Coordinates of C-alpha atoms (C1' of nucleotides) in Angstrom, one line a residue:
Chain A
M258 CA 0.0 -0.3 -0.5
Q259 CA 2.7 2.7 1.1
Q260 CA 5.1 2.2 -1.6
E261 CA 7.2 5.0 -0.8
E262 CA 8.1 5.7 -4.9
Y263 CA 10.9 8.3 -4.4
M264 CA 12.7 9.5 -7.4
D265 CA 16.1 9.9 -8.7
Q266 CA 17.1 13.0 -7.3
K267 CA 19.4 13.7 -10.8
S268 CA 16.9 12.4 -13.4
L269 CA 14.0 14.5 -12.1
K270 CA 15.7 17.7 -11.4
V271 CA 15.0 17.5 -8.1
A272 CA 16.1 21.5 -7.1
C273 CA 14.5 24.1 -5.2
S274 CA 16.3 26.2 -7.3
S275 CA 15.0 25.5 -10.6
C276 CA 11.2 25.3 -9.3
N277 CA 8.8 27.0 -10.4
L278 CA 7.3 27.2 -6.5
R279 CA 10.8 28.3 -5.0
E280 CA 8.7 32.1 -4.4
L281 CA 6.3 30.1 -1.9
C282 CA 8.2 27.5 -0.4
L283 CA 10.9 26.9 1.0
P284 CA 13.6 29.1 -0.6
V285 CA 12.3 32.7 0.1
G286 CA 14.8 34.9 0.4
L287 CA 17.8 32.8 -0.1
S288 CA 20.9 33.5 -2.0
N289 CA 21.7 31.7 -5.2
E290 CA 24.9 29.7 -3.2
E291 CA 22.2 28.8 0.2
L292 CA 19.8 28.1 -2.5
G293 CA 22.1 25.6 -4.3
R294 CA 23.3 23.6 -0.5
L295 CA 19.2 23.9 -0.1
D296 CA 18.6 21.0 -3.0
S297 CA 20.7 18.1 -1.0
L298 CA 18.1 18.6 1.3
I299 CA 15.2 17.5 -0.7
A300 CA 15.7 13.7 -0.7
G301 CA 13.3 13.1 -3.7
R302 CA 9.9 13.5 -4.2
R303 CA 6.5 11.4 -3.6
R304 CA 3.8 11.1 -5.8
I305 CA 0.3 10.2 -3.5
K306 CA -3.2 9.1 -5.3
R307 CA -6.2 10.4 -4.5
G308 CA -7.9 9.9 -1.1
E309 CA -4.3 8.7 -0.4
T310 CA -2.3 9.3 3.0
L311 CA 1.3 11.2 2.9
Y312 CA 1.3 9.8 6.7
K313 CA -0.9 8.9 9.2
S314 CA -1.4 10.1 13.1
G315 CA 1.5 7.8 15.1
D316 CA 3.2 7.2 11.7
S317 CA 7.1 7.7 13.1
F318 CA 8.8 11.3 12.3
T319 CA 11.4 11.9 9.7
A320 CA 10.7 14.6 7.4
I321 CA 7.9 17.2 6.4
Y322 CA 7.3 17.6 2.9
A323 CA 6.2 20.5 0.6
I324 CA 3.7 20.5 -1.3
R325 CA 4.5 20.6 -5.3
T326 CA 1.5 19.5 -6.9
G327 CA -1.9 18.7 -5.7
F328 CA -4.1 19.6 -2.8
F329 CA -3.9 18.2 0.6
K330 CA -5.8 17.6 4.0
T331 CA -5.0 17.6 7.3
E332 CA -7.5 15.7 10.0
V333 CA -7.1 14.7 13.9
N334 CA -8.4 11.8 14.3
T335 CA -9.9 10.6 18.0
P336 CA -10.7 6.9 19.4
D337 CA -14.3 7.8 19.6
G338 CA -14.5 8.2 16.0
R339 CA -14.2 11.6 15.7
E340 CA -12.7 14.0 12.9
Q341 CA -11.7 17.3 12.9
V342 CA -10.4 18.3 9.2
T343 CA -7.0 20.7 11.0
G344 CA -6.4 22.5 7.8
F345 CA -6.8 22.0 3.8
Q346 CA -2.9 22.9 2.7
M347 CA -2.0 22.8 -1.6
M348 CA 1.3 23.8 -3.5
G349 CA 4.0 25.8 -1.9
E350 CA 2.8 25.2 1.7
I351 CA 4.5 22.8 3.9
V352 CA 3.4 19.5 5.7
G353 CA 4.1 17.4 8.8
L354 CA 4.9 19.8 11.1
D355 CA 3.1 18.4 13.8
G356 CA 5.4 15.0 14.0
I357 CA 8.3 17.4 15.5
V358 CA 7.5 17.0 19.3
Q359 CA 6.2 13.5 19.7
D360 CA 8.2 12.6 16.8
H361 CA 5.6 10.7 15.5
H362 CA 2.7 12.7 13.9
S363 CA -0.5 13.5 14.9
C364 CA -2.9 14.2 12.1
N365 CA -3.5 12.2 9.1
A366 CA -2.5 14.2 5.7
I367 CA -4.5 12.4 3.4
A368 CA -4.7 13.8 -0.6
L369 CA -7.7 15.1 -2.0
E370 CA -5.7 14.6 -5.7
D371 CA -3.1 13.1 -6.6
S372 CA -0.5 15.0 -6.1
E373 CA 3.2 15.3 -5.8
V374 CA 5.3 16.5 -2.4
C375 CA 9.6 17.0 -2.3
I376 CA 10.5 14.9 0.7
M377 CA 12.5 17.4 3.0
P378 CA 13.9 14.9 6.3
F379 CA 14.0 16.8 9.5
D380 CA 17.3 16.2 10.2
R381 CA 18.8 17.5 7.6
I382 CA 17.2 20.5 7.6
E383 CA 18.4 20.6 11.4
E384 CA 21.8 20.5 10.4
L385 CA 21.7 22.7 7.6
S386 CA 20.1 25.4 9.4
R387 CA 23.3 25.5 11.9
E388 CA 25.1 26.5 9.5
F389 CA 22.4 29.1 7.2
G390 CA 20.7 31.7 9.5
T391 CA 18.1 32.1 7.3
L392 CA 16.8 29.0 6.9
Q393 CA 17.1 28.7 9.9
R394 CA 15.0 31.6 10.4
H395 CA 13.0 30.3 7.0
I396 CA 11.9 27.2 9.6
H397 CA 11.2 29.5 13.0
K398 CA 8.9 31.0 10.7
I399 CA 7.0 28.7 8.5
M400 CA 6.2 27.2 12.0
S401 CA 5.1 30.9 13.8
R402 CA 3.2 30.9 10.4
E403 CA 1.3 27.3 11.5
I404 CA 0.2 28.4 15.2
V405 CA -0.5 32.1 13.3
R406 CA -3.2 30.4 11.2
D407 CA -4.3 27.9 13.3
Q408 CA -5.8 31.3 15.7
G409 CA -7.5 32.7 12.7
V410 CA -9.4 29.0 13.2
M411 CA -9.9 29.8 16.1
L412 CA -11.5 32.5 15.8
I413 CA -13.8 31.5 12.5
L414 CA -15.0 28.1 14.8
G415 CA -15.2 29.7 18.2
N416 CA -16.6 34.0 17.3
M417 CA -18.7 33.3 13.1
R418 CA -22.3 31.9 12.4
A419 CA -22.4 29.8 9.6
D420 CA -22.3 32.2 6.6
E421 CA -19.0 34.4 7.6
R422 CA -17.5 30.6 8.7
L423 CA -18.1 29.9 4.6
A424 CA -17.4 33.2 3.8
A425 CA -13.8 33.7 5.7
F426 CA -13.4 29.7 4.1
L427 CA -13.9 31.2 0.3
M428 CA -12.0 33.9 0.3
N429 CA -8.8 32.4 2.0
L430 CA -8.5 29.9 -0.7
V431 CA -9.3 32.5 -2.9
Q432 CA -6.5 35.1 -1.8
R433 CA -4.5 31.9 -1.5
L434 CA -4.5 30.2 -5.2
H435 CA -4.7 34.2 -6.9
A436 CA -1.0 34.0 -5.4
R437 CA -0.3 31.0 -7.2
G438 CA -1.0 32.6 -10.3
F439 CA -4.7 31.5 -10.5
S440 CA -8.2 33.2 -10.6
Q441 CA -9.3 36.1 -7.9
S442 CA -12.8 35.0 -9.0
E443 CA -13.3 31.5 -9.3
V444 CA -12.1 28.1 -8.0
I445 CA -12.3 24.2 -8.0
L446 CA -13.5 22.7 -4.2
R447 CA -11.2 20.2 -3.7
M448 CA -13.5 18.8 -1.0
T449 CA -16.6 17.7 -0.5
R450 CA -19.4 19.8 1.2
K451 CA -18.3 17.4 4.5
E452 CA -15.5 17.3 4.4
I453 CA -15.4 22.0 4.5
G454 CA -18.7 21.6 6.7
N455 CA -15.9 19.3 9.4
Y456 CA -13.2 22.4 9.0
L457 CA -16.1 25.1 9.9
G458 CA -17.4 23.1 12.5
M459 CA -20.4 22.7 10.7
Q460 CA -22.5 20.2 8.7
L461 CA -22.5 19.4 5.6
E462 CA -26.1 20.2 5.0
T463 CA -25.8 23.9 6.4
V464 CA -22.8 23.9 3.5
S465 CA -24.6 23.1 1.2
R466 CA -28.2 25.3 2.1
T467 CA -25.2 28.8 2.9
F468 CA -23.7 28.4 -0.5
S469 CA -27.5 28.1 -1.6
K470 CA -27.7 31.2 0.1
F471 CA -25.3 33.2 -1.4
V472 CA -26.6 32.1 -4.8
D473 CA -29.7 34.0 -4.1
D474 CA -28.1 37.0 -2.9
G475 CA -26.0 37.2 -6.3
I476 CA -22.8 36.9 -4.3
I477 CA -21.6 33.6 -5.5
E478 CA -22.2 31.3 -8.3
V479 CA -22.4 27.2 -8.1
N480 CA -22.1 24.6 -10.1
Q481 CA -21.2 21.7 -8.2
R482 CA -17.3 22.4 -7.4
H483 CA -16.8 25.4 -9.3
I484 CA -17.8 28.4 -7.3
V485 CA -16.8 31.5 -9.5
I486 CA -17.5 34.6 -6.7
K487 CA -19.5 37.1 -8.5
D488 CA -19.7 40.0 -5.7
T489 CA -16.0 39.7 -3.5
D490 CA -17.1 42.9 -1.6
A491 CA -20.5 41.5 -0.7
L492 CA -18.3 38.8 0.5
K493 CA -15.8 40.9 2.4
G494 CA -18.3 42.4 4.1
L495 CA -19.5 39.5 5.5
L496 CA -16.3 39.0 7.1
S497 CA -16.5 42.7 8.2
V498 CA -12.5 42.3 9.1
P499 CA -9.7 42.3 6.3
T500 CA -8.9 39.3 4.7
S501 CA -5.4 38.5 6.3
F502 CA -6.5 37.0 9.4
S503 CA -7.3 33.4 8.6
C504 CA -4.9 33.6 5.4
S505 CA -2.6 30.5 5.9
D506 CA -0.1 32.5 3.3
Q507 CA 3.1 33.5 3.0
P508 CA 2.7 37.0 4.5
Q509 CA 6.4 38.5 4.6
Chain B
M145 CA 2.2 51.8 31.0
Q146 CA 4.6 49.2 29.7
Q147 CA 6.9 50.3 31.8
E148 CA 9.5 47.7 31.6
E149 CA 10.5 46.5 34.5
Y150 CA 13.7 44.4 33.1
M151 CA 15.5 43.1 36.6
D152 CA 18.9 43.6 37.4
Q153 CA 20.4 39.5 35.8
K154 CA 23.3 39.5 39.0
S155 CA 21.3 40.5 42.0
L156 CA 18.2 38.3 41.5
K157 CA 19.8 35.1 40.1
V158 CA 18.1 34.9 37.0
A159 CA 19.6 31.7 36.2
C160 CA 17.9 28.7 34.1
S161 CA 20.6 26.4 36.2
S162 CA 18.7 27.2 39.3
C163 CA 14.8 27.5 38.3
N164 CA 12.1 25.0 39.8
L165 CA 10.4 24.8 36.4
R166 CA 13.8 23.7 34.9
E167 CA 11.8 20.3 34.3
L168 CA 8.8 22.3 32.5
C169 CA 10.8 24.7 30.4
L170 CA 13.2 25.5 27.9
P171 CA 16.1 23.6 29.7
V172 CA 14.5 19.8 29.4
G173 CA 16.9 17.4 29.1
L174 CA 20.3 19.5 28.6
S175 CA 23.7 18.8 29.8
N176 CA 24.6 20.4 32.6
E177 CA 27.3 22.5 30.5
E178 CA 24.2 23.1 28.1
L179 CA 22.7 24.6 31.0
G180 CA 24.8 26.7 31.7
R181 CA 25.5 28.2 28.5
L182 CA 21.8 28.7 28.5
D183 CA 21.7 31.2 31.1
S184 CA 22.9 33.5 29.4
L185 CA 20.1 33.2 27.1
I186 CA 17.8 35.3 29.9
A187 CA 17.9 39.0 29.8
G188 CA 15.8 39.5 32.6
R189 CA 13.1 39.3 34.1
R190 CA 9.6 41.4 33.6
R191 CA 7.0 41.4 36.5
I192 CA 3.5 42.1 35.4
K193 CA 0.1 42.5 37.0
R194 CA -2.7 41.4 36.8
G195 CA -4.1 42.8 33.3
E196 CA -1.7 44.4 32.3
T197 CA -0.4 43.0 28.7
L198 CA 2.8 41.3 28.4
Y199 CA 2.8 42.3 25.0
K200 CA 0.0 43.2 22.6
S201 CA -1.1 42.5 18.4
G202 CA 1.5 44.4 17.2
D203 CA 4.2 45.1 19.2
S204 CA 7.3 44.3 17.4
F205 CA 9.1 41.1 17.9
T206 CA 12.5 40.4 20.3
A207 CA 12.1 37.6 23.0
I208 CA 9.3 35.0 23.9
Y209 CA 8.7 34.7 26.9
A210 CA 8.4 31.8 29.4
I211 CA 6.2 31.7 32.6
R212 CA 8.2 31.6 36.2
T213 CA 4.8 32.6 37.8
G214 CA 1.4 33.4 37.1
F215 CA -1.4 33.2 34.1
F216 CA -1.9 34.6 31.0
K217 CA -4.0 34.6 28.5
T218 CA -3.6 34.9 25.2
E219 CA -6.4 36.6 22.5
V220 CA -6.5 37.8 19.4
N221 CA -8.4 40.9 18.6
T222 CA -10.8 41.6 14.6
P223 CA -10.6 45.1 13.8
D224 CA -14.6 45.1 13.7
G225 CA -14.0 44.2 17.7
R226 CA -14.8 40.6 18.5
E227 CA -12.1 39.4 20.2
Q228 CA -11.1 35.2 20.7
V229 CA -9.2 33.8 23.6
T230 CA -6.5 31.8 21.5
G231 CA -5.1 29.9 25.3
F232 CA -4.6 29.7 28.5
Q233 CA -0.8 29.6 29.4
M234 CA 0.6 28.6 33.3
M235 CA 4.3 29.0 34.4
G236 CA 6.9 26.8 32.6
E237 CA 4.6 27.9 29.5
I238 CA 6.5 29.3 26.6
V239 CA 4.5 32.2 24.9
G240 CA 5.4 34.7 21.7
L241 CA 5.8 31.9 19.1
D242 CA 3.4 33.8 17.3
G243 CA 5.2 36.8 17.0
I244 CA 8.0 34.9 15.2
V245 CA 6.7 35.4 10.9
Q246 CA 5.2 39.1 10.9
D247 CA 8.1 40.4 13.4
H248 CA 5.4 41.6 14.9
H249 CA 3.5 40.3 17.6
S250 CA -0.4 38.9 16.1
C251 CA -1.9 38.4 19.6
N252 CA -2.3 40.1 23.0
A253 CA -0.9 37.9 26.0
I254 CA -3.1 39.6 29.1
A255 CA -1.9 38.5 32.8
L256 CA -4.4 36.7 34.7
E257 CA -2.7 37.0 37.6
D258 CA -0.1 39.0 39.5
S259 CA 2.9 37.1 37.1
E260 CA 6.8 37.0 35.9
V261 CA 8.2 35.9 33.1
C262 CA 11.8 35.2 31.5
I263 CA 12.5 37.3 28.8
M264 CA 14.5 35.2 26.2
P265 CA 15.3 37.2 23.0
F266 CA 14.9 35.7 20.3
D267 CA 18.3 35.9 18.2
R268 CA 20.0 35.4 21.3
I269 CA 17.8 31.6 20.9
E270 CA 18.9 31.1 17.2
E271 CA 22.4 32.0 18.1
L272 CA 22.4 29.1 20.9
S273 CA 20.3 26.8 18.2
R274 CA 23.4 27.2 15.7
E275 CA 25.7 25.8 18.3
F276 CA 23.5 23.7 20.4
G277 CA 21.8 20.6 18.5
T278 CA 19.8 19.9 21.6
L279 CA 18.7 23.4 22.1
Q280 CA 17.6 23.6 18.2
R281 CA 15.7 20.5 19.3
H282 CA 13.5 21.5 22.0
I283 CA 13.0 25.0 20.5
H284 CA 11.2 23.3 17.2
K285 CA 9.6 21.0 19.5
I286 CA 8.5 23.7 21.8
M287 CA 6.5 25.2 18.7
S288 CA 5.4 22.0 16.9
R289 CA 3.8 21.3 19.9
E290 CA 2.1 24.4 20.0
I291 CA 1.0 23.7 16.7
V292 CA -0.7 20.1 17.5
R293 CA -2.8 22.3 20.3
D294 CA -3.5 24.3 18.3
Q295 CA -5.6 21.1 16.6
G296 CA -7.1 20.1 20.1
V297 CA -8.4 23.3 19.9
M298 CA -9.8 23.2 16.6
L299 CA -11.1 19.5 17.5
I300 CA -12.8 20.9 20.9
L301 CA -14.4 24.0 19.0
G302 CA -15.4 21.9 15.9
N303 CA -16.9 19.1 17.5
M304 CA -18.2 18.9 20.9
R305 CA -21.5 20.1 22.4
A306 CA -21.1 22.5 25.5
D307 CA -20.4 19.8 28.4
E308 CA -17.7 18.7 26.6
R309 CA -16.0 21.5 26.0
L310 CA -16.2 22.6 29.3
A311 CA -15.2 18.8 30.2
A312 CA -12.2 18.6 28.0
F313 CA -11.2 22.0 29.0
L314 CA -11.2 20.7 33.2
M315 CA -9.9 18.3 32.7
N316 CA -6.9 19.4 30.4
L317 CA -6.6 22.3 33.7
V318 CA -6.2 19.6 36.2
Q319 CA -3.7 17.8 34.0
R320 CA -1.2 20.7 33.1
L321 CA -1.3 21.7 37.4
H322 CA -1.5 18.3 38.1
A323 CA 2.9 17.6 36.5
R324 CA 3.5 20.7 38.7
G325 CA 2.6 19.7 42.0
F326 CA -0.8 20.5 42.6
S327 CA -4.0 18.7 42.9
Q328 CA -5.6 16.5 40.2
S329 CA -9.3 17.4 41.8
E330 CA -8.7 20.7 42.7
V331 CA -8.6 23.7 40.9
I332 CA -9.1 27.7 41.4
L333 CA -9.9 29.3 38.0
R334 CA -8.3 32.1 37.3
M335 CA -10.0 33.2 34.2
T336 CA -13.7 34.4 34.0
R337 CA -16.6 32.7 32.6
K338 CA -16.6 35.1 29.9
E339 CA -13.4 34.1 29.2
I340 CA -13.9 30.4 28.8
G341 CA -17.0 31.2 27.2
N342 CA -14.8 33.1 24.7
Y343 CA -12.4 30.2 24.5
L344 CA -14.7 27.4 24.3
G345 CA -16.7 28.5 21.2
M346 CA -20.0 29.4 23.8
Q347 CA -21.5 32.1 26.2
L348 CA -21.1 32.5 29.5
E349 CA -24.2 31.9 30.1
T350 CA -23.5 28.3 28.6
V351 CA -20.5 27.8 30.9
S352 CA -22.3 28.3 33.7
R353 CA -25.3 26.7 33.5
T354 CA -22.9 23.8 32.4
F355 CA -21.1 24.2 35.3
S356 CA -24.6 24.0 37.3
K357 CA -24.9 20.7 35.4
F358 CA -22.4 19.1 36.9
V359 CA -23.0 20.2 40.0
D360 CA -26.1 18.1 39.9
D361 CA -24.9 15.3 38.8
G362 CA -22.0 15.4 41.4
I363 CA -19.8 15.6 38.6
I364 CA -17.9 18.1 40.7
E365 CA -18.4 21.0 43.2
V366 CA -18.8 24.6 41.8
N367 CA -17.6 27.8 44.7
Q368 CA -17.3 30.7 42.1
R369 CA -14.0 29.6 40.6
H370 CA -13.3 27.3 43.6
I371 CA -13.5 24.3 41.6
V372 CA -13.7 20.5 43.0
I373 CA -13.2 17.7 41.0
K374 CA -15.2 14.7 42.4
D375 CA -15.9 12.5 39.9
T376 CA -12.8 12.4 37.3
D377 CA -14.6 9.3 35.7
A378 CA -17.5 10.8 35.0
L379 CA -16.1 14.2 33.5
K380 CA -13.9 11.6 31.1
G381 CA -16.6 10.1 30.7
L382 CA -18.0 13.1 28.5
L383 CA -15.1 12.9 26.5
S384 CA -15.0 9.6 25.6
V385 CA -11.5 10.1 24.0
P386 CA -8.3 9.8 26.1
T387 CA -7.2 13.0 28.3
S388 CA -4.1 13.8 26.2
F389 CA -5.5 15.1 22.7
S390 CA -5.9 18.8 24.1
C391 CA -3.0 19.2 26.1
S392 CA -0.6 21.6 25.7
D393 CA 2.1 20.2 28.1
Q394 CA 5.2 18.9 27.9
P395 CA 4.6 16.0 26.2
Q396 CA 8.7 14.9 26.0
Chain C
dC80 C1' -20.3 50.9 52.5
dG81 C1' -21.6 52.1 48.2
dA82 C1' -19.8 51.1 43.2
dC83 C1' -18.8 47.9 40.0
dA84 C1' -18.1 43.1 37.9
dC85 C1' -18.6 38.9 38.2
dC86 C1' -21.9 35.1 38.3
dT87 C1' -26.3 32.6 38.5
dT88 C1' -31.1 31.4 36.8
dG89 C1' -35.4 31.6 34.0
dA90 C1' -37.6 32.5 29.6
dA91 C1' -38.3 33.5 24.7
dG92 C1' -36.4 33.0 20.4
dA93 C1' -32.5 31.4 16.7
dG94 C1' -29.9 29.2 14.3
dG95 C1' -28.0 25.1 13.0
dT96 C1' -28.9 20.0 13.3
dT97 C1' -31.0 16.1 12.2
dC98 C1' -33.9 12.9 9.7
dA99 C1' -35.3 11.6 5.2
dA100 C1' -35.8 11.6 0.0
dG101 C1' -34.8 12.7 -4.1
dA102 C1' -31.2 14.5 -7.9
dA103 C1' -26.6 14.7 -9.4
dA104 C1' -22.6 13.7 -10.6
dT105 C1' -19.1 10.2 -10.4
dG106 C1' -17.1 5.8 -10.5
dT107 C1' -16.8 1.0 -11.5
dG108 C1' -17.1 -3.5 -14.1
dG109 C1' -18.4 -6.1 -17.6
Chain D
dC186 C1' -18.8 2.7 -23.9
dC187 C1' -22.7 1.5 -20.7
dA188 C1' -25.4 0.5 -17.2
dC189 C1' -25.3 0.1 -12.5
dA190 C1' -24.2 2.1 -8.0
dT191 C1' -22.2 4.3 -5.4
dT192 C1' -20.6 9.0 -3.6
dT193 C1' -21.7 13.5 -3.3
dC194 C1' -25.1 17.6 -3.1
dT195 C1' -29.6 19.9 -2.5
dT196 C1' -34.2 20.9 -0.4
dG197 C1' -37.8 20.5 3.7
dA198 C1' -39.3 19.7 8.2
dA199 C1' -39.6 18.9 12.5
dC200 C1' -36.6 19.3 16.5
dC201 C1' -33.3 21.1 20.1
dT202 C1' -29.0 23.0 21.5
dC203 C1' -27.1 26.9 22.5
dT204 C1' -27.9 32.1 22.5
dT205 C1' -30.2 36.4 24.3
dC206 C1' -32.8 39.9 26.3
dA207 C1' -33.4 40.3 31.5
dA208 C1' -33.0 40.5 36.4
dG209 C1' -31.5 39.5 40.8
dG210 C1' -27.3 38.1 43.7
dT211 C1' -22.5 37.5 45.4
dG212 C1' -18.4 38.7 46.4
dT213 C1' -14.5 42.3 45.7
dC214 C1' -12.1 46.4 46.1
dG215 C1' -11.4 51.2 46.7

DNA sequence: CGACACCTTGAAGAGGTTCAAGAAATGTGG
DNA sequence: CCACATTTCTTGAACCTCTTCAAGGTGTCG
């Protein structure tokens, strides 16, 4: 099942220095020399098919992963069968940081579409971090960003009503996609209503109904998973807070 | 207002090596030599009176703080006046990690009782981290622990009903206090019903009512902020998940 | 001792859940 | 490539948990 398809490093040119995500991923702000050294940090790549797990709760922690292509969700499970989606991750984003503290992962990372990740062994990261202050600082920022993102999710879950939650979710998604060169007003959702609802602390029926309400209000168009945002201001207005508060994206 | 009461480092013996929290705080697992060097990491201490802020959203980030005595809450604010309590921190725990990513803090840290913290300038931490792999790893674990804790809060906010949330909150609090040598069955709450409610995504009236229900069921005794847990199993039973899932505490 | 913040409890109401049914899309195997 | 099974999505209606509004009680601090 979990056949690890490690790629030959040379033949597939696994290199941050030539990756078109280098502005979004780990290497941000590194010098050319540092960037060259960084390439040695990638142990290889791995393809994960839709529905398969990159890692799951309890797996021993060895590496963090940079998403090259595709889309993931992370979820925590409880022994009594409940689960909570803790985030959706797209290309250029890093997953796996949850595993550091216990040397085992504490959540599952599941591909929502066929995906590919760069494998970055964590000892190697720590090693290089001791050498390069820039990389060290960058790793710290990535972890801090995750903490700040989580604060934003708590705000959504603790303070907002259904329509505000969904508006915040959509705005956040579109913003992150826009930073990657995609449309500011269109999204193809990679997750089901159920997964959205679980993430936002509501039932799938409520998600569906709220989408329908947005359509009635002329704010969006919905065709299954294809969402067109017709009135961005109205969507922002539902939050009445700057759209940055729950941004999982690279700020600096 | 924000008069920074830096203490003389020598006169007050600001030293991890002689701190009675060293088993819970930063120095965990360091050798004696490392521990000696670590002392140089503490730039001093600061006292924060009840109600005052250690740092607030927008403050420039210079240091993280180890709580020596007292109790804090962290909260994020939105421009439209809403706020969300993102955590309660007690002695031996670290606050301030939210500031790394933007070089400015993204939340407020407010003392819920007269408190004292150790100031640990972050450049100094990064410097020493490059030297000591043990410290480096430890910093990474602290940040990862915060991420895992936040996942637990998301689970509470996204999946649980009022009574489950409050039970989880109480269990978590008591557990962390127990690890610090306090009673396993008694707590003096340092926060108001309103703050508990805000943290748990419910109204203060619901918190109050749920406490009353627990009392009726013989699970706890309540005298204002003094809580006695009479039936730990019943409290755990309300969760039906191991009590570790939302633990903000030092696992390893 | 009085002012203020905090807590409790009741009653009415709203937002969201749950249950149910049907429609649409997707995937599978022949 | 089509037919069938399965998953996903939408919508309705009843119900329930939690919120909101209100009032009174309790504790605390100057």
